[in-house]
Short mmCIF file of C-alpha atoms and ligand atoms in Angstrom, two decimals:
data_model
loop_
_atom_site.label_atom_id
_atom_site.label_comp_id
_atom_site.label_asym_id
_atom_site.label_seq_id
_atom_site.Cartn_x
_atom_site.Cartn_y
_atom_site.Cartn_z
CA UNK A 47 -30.78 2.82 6.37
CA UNK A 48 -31.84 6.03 4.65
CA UNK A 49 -35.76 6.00 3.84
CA UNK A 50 -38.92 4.34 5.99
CA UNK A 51 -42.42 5.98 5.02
CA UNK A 52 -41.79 9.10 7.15
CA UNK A 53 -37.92 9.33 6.23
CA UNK A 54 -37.16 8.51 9.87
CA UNK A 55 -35.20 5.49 8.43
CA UNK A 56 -35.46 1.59 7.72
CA UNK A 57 -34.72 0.29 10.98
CA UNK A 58 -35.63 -3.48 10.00
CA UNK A 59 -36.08 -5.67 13.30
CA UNK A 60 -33.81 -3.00 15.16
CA UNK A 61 -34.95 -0.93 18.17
CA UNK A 62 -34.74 2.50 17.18
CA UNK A 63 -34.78 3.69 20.86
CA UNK A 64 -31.56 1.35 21.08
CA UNK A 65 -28.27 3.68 20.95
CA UNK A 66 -26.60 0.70 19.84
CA UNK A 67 -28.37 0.35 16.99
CA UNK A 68 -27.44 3.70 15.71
CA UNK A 69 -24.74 2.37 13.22
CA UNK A 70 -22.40 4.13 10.76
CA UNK A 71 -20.41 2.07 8.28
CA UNK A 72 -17.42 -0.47 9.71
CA UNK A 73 -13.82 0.93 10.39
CA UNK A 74 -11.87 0.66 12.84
CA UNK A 75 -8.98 2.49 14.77
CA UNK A 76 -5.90 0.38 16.10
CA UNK A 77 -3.75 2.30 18.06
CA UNK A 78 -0.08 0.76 19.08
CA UNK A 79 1.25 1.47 23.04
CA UNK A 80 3.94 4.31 21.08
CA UNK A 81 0.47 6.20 20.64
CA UNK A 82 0.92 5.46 16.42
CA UNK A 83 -2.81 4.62 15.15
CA UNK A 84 -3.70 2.92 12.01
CA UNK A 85 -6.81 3.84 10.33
CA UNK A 86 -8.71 0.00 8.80
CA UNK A 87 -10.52 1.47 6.04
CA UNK A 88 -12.19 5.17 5.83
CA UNK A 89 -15.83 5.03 5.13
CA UNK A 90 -18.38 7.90 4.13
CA UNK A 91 -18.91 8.00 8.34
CA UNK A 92 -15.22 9.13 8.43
CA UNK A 93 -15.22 12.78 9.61
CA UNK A 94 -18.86 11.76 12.25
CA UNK A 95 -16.63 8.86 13.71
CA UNK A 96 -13.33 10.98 14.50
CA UNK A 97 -14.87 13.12 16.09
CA UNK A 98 -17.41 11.20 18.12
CA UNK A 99 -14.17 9.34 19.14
CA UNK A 100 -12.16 11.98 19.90
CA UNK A 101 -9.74 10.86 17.71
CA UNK A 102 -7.39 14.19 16.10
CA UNK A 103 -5.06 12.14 13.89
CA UNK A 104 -4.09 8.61 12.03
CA UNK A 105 -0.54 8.06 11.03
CA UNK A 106 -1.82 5.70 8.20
CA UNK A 107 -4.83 3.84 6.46
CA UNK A 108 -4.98 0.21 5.58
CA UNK A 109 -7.72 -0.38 3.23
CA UNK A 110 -9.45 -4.03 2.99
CA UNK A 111 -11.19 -4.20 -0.10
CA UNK A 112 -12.66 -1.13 -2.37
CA UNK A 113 -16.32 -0.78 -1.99
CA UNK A 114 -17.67 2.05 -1.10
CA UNK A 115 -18.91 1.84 2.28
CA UNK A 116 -15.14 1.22 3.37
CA UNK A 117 -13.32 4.02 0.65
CA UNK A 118 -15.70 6.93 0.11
CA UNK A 119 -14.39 8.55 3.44
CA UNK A 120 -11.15 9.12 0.99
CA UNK A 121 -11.88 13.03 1.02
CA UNK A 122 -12.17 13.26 4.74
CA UNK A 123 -8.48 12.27 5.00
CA UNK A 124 -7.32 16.16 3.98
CA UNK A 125 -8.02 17.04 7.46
CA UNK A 126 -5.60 14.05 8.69
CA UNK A 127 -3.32 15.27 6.28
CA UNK A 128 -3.53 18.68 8.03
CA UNK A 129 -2.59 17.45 11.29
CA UNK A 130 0.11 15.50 10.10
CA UNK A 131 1.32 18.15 7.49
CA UNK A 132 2.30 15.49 5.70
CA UNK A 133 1.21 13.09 2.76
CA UNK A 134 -0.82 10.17 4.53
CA UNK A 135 0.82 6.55 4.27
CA UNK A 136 -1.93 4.32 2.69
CA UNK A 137 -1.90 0.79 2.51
CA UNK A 138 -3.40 -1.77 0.17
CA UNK A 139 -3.44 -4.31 -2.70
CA UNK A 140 -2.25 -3.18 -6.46
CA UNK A 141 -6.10 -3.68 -7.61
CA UNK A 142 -7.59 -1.72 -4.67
CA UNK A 143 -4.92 1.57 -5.05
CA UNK A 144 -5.86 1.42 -8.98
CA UNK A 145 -9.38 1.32 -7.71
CA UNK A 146 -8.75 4.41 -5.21
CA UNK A 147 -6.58 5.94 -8.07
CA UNK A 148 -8.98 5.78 -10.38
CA UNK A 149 -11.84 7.14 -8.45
CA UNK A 150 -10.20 9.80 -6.34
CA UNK A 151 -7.87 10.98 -9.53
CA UNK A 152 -7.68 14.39 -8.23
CA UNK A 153 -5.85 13.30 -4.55
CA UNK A 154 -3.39 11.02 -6.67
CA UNK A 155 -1.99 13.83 -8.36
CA UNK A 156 2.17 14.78 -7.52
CA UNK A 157 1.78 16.85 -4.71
CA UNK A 158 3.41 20.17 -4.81
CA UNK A 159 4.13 19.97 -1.53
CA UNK A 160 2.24 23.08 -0.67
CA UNK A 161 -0.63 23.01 1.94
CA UNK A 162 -3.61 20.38 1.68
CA UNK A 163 -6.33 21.62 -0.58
CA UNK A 164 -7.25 17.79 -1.36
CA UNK A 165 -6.55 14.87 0.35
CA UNK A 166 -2.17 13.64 -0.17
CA UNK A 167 -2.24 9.82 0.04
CA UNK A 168 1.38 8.13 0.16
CA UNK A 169 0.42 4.86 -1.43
CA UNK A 170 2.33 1.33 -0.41
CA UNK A 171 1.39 -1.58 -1.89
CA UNK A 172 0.86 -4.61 -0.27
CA UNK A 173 -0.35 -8.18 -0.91
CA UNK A 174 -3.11 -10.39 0.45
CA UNK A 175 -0.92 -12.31 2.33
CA UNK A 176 1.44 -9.83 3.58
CA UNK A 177 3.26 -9.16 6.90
CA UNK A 178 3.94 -5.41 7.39
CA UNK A 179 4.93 -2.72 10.32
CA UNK A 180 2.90 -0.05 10.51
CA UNK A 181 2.54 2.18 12.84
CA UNK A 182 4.50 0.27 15.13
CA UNK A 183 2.17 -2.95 14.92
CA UNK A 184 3.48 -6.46 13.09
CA UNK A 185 0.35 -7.19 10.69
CA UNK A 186 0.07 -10.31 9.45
CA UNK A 187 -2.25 -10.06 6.32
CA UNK A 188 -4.67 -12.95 5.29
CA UNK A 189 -7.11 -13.58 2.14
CA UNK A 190 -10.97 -13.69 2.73
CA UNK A 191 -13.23 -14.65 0.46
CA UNK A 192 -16.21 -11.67 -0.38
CA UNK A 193 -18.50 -12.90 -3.22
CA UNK A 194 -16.68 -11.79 -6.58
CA UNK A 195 -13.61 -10.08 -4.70
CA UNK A 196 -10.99 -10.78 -1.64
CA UNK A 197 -10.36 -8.77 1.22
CA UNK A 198 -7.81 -8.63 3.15
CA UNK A 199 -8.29 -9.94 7.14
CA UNK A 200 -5.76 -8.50 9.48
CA UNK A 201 -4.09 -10.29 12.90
CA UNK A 202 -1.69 -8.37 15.05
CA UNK A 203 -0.81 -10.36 17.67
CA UNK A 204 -4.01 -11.98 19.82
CA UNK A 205 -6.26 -9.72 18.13
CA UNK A 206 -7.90 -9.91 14.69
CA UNK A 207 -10.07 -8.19 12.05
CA UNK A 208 -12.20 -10.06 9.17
CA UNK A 209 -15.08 -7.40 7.90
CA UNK A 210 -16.97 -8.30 4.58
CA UNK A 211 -16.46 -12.26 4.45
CA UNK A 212 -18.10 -14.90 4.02
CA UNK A 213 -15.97 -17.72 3.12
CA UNK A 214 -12.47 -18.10 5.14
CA UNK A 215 -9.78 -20.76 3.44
CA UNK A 216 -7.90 -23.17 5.32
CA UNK A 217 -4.88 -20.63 5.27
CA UNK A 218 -6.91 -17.95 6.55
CA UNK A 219 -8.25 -20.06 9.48
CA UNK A 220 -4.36 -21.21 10.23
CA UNK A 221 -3.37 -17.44 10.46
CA UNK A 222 -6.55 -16.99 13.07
CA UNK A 223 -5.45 -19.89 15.08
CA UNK A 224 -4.90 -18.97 18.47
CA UNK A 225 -6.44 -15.34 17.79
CA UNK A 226 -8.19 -14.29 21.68
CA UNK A 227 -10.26 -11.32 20.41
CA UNK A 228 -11.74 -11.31 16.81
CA UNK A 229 -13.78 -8.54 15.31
CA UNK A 230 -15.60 -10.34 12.59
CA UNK A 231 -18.46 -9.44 9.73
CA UNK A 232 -21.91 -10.89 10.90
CA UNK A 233 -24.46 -9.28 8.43
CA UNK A 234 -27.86 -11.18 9.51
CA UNK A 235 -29.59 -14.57 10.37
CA UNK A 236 -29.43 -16.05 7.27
CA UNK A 237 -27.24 -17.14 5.11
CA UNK A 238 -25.73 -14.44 2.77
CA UNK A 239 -23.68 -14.38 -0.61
CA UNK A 240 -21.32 -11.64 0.44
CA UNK A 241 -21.28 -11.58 4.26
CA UNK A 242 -21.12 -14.29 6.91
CA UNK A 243 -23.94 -14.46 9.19
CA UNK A 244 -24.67 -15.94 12.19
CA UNK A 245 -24.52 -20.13 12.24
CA UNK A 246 -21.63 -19.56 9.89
CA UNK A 247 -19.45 -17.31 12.60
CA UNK A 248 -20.74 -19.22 15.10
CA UNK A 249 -19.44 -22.42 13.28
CA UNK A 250 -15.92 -20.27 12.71
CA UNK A 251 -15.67 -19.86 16.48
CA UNK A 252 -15.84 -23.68 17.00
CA UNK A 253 -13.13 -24.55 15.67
CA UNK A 254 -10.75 -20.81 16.20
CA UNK A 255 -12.13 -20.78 19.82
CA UNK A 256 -11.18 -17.31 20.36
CA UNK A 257 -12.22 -15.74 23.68
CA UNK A 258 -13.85 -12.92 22.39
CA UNK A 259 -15.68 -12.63 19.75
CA UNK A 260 -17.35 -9.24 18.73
CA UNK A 261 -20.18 -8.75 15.74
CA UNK A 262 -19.48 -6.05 13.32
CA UNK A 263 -21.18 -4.79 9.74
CA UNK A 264 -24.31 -5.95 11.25
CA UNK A 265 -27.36 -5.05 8.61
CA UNK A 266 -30.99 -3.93 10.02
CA UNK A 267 -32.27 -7.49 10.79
CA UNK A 268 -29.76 -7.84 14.07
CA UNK A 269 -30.72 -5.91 16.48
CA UNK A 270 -28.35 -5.35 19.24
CA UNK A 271 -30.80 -6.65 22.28
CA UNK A 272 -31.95 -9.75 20.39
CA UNK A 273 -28.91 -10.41 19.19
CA UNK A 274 -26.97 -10.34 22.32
CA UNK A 275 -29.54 -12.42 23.89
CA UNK A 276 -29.12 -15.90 21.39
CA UNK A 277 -25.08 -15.86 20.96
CA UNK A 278 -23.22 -18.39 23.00
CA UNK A 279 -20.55 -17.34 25.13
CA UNK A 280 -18.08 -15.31 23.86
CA UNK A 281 -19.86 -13.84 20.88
CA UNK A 282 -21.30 -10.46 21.21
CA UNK A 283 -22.55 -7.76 18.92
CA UNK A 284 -19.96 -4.69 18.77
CA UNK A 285 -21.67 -0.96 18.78
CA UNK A 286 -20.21 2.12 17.46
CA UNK A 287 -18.10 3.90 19.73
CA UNK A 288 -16.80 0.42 21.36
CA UNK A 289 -12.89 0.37 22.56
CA UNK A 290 -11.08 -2.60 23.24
CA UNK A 291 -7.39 -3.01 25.52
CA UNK A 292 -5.73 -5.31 23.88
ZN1 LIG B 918 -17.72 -5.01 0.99
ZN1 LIG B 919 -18.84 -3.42 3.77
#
């Protein structure tokens, strides 16, 4: 975190000297076998994580919930839009789109269809409990819980996505059943209003038994070493940077 007496940051219990400690703000990138790659979320780390991933273009954005450390990459999208040359598909609920809408007023304008001087979204709506194609991947939507607001979880296929949680209904644990590799939110040690931590995934993992399961929106007091070190089998903290074959 920004700050720390000599502005060299808050590092909390983390290893500075770690790499994988050196965290920008949870998205991922989910890319079919046709090559199509959806975008989960676009944070203010946006434009840093392209290109530290090598990645030129998304052919759309699903967005899980509104706050800002999952939206304000919004303006980052114009350069997507560039390599597309075309508006960008984006995906989420009515209340989140208003949200976007509302704060990005400028990019929500009618296009007029003449080059990209602000980011073009193409908005679809979807619910919490949707199932949707895009980008050539069957997503099967599912409500979590987030304090005051819901989020949306994602499964396609074995694999699965649940950032900013911390309570999971019966019907969201039925759509994880069976899931083999879940990316899940695991903020700290203790127990947390808006995030899960790390008795309560481990508890999840009980009963979902998933094969892997990888850490993500960790906050300062989890470092990577320490971490890594107390989970059971099967549970390990994710790092920036980290691909998965699915
Ligand atoms: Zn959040
Ligand atoms: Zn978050």
């Amino acid at each position: 975190m920004v700050g720390g007496a000599d502005g060299e940051g808050i590092w909390g219990e983390c290893d500075p000297n770690e790499p994988r400690n050196q965290r920008t703000r949870s998205s991922i990138v989910v890319e079919a076998e046709s090559g199509k790659r959806l975008l989960v979320d676009s944070g203010p780390d946006l434009r840093t994580q392209l290109l530290r991933a090598k990645i030129g273009v998304v052919h759309s954005v699903l967005y899980t919930h509104e706050h800002a450390d999952h939206v304000a990459g919004l303006d980052e999208l114009r350069a997507i839009n560039r390599m597309l040359d075309a508006p960008l598909p984006l995906y989420a609920t009515d209340a989140v789109m208003k949200e976007l809408a509302a704060r990005y007023s400028y990019a929500f304008r009618p296009w007029s269809g003449n080059g990209f001087f602000r980011p073009v979204p193409e908005p679809h709506l979807v619910s919490l409990t949707d199932r949707v194609r895009v980008c050539d991947l069957d997503l099967e939507l599912f409500e979590q819980r987030h304090n005051r607001i819901p989020t949306i979880g994602l499964r396609c296929g074995d694999f699965a996505y649940s950032t900013d949680v911390e309570h999971l209904s019966e019907e969201a644990l039925a759509c994880l059943d069976g899931v083999k590799t879940w990316i899940v939110g695991c903020f700290q040690y203790e127990p947390h209003i808006a995030h899960a931590w790390v008795d309560l995934v481990i508890e999840w993992c009980k009963r979902l038994k998933p094969e892997r399961t990888i850490l993500t929106h960790m906050g300062p007091a989890l470092d990577y070493e320490a971490l890594r070190r107390v989970l059971p089998e099967g549970i390990e903290p994710g790092y920036d940077g980290m691909v998965l074959s699915l």
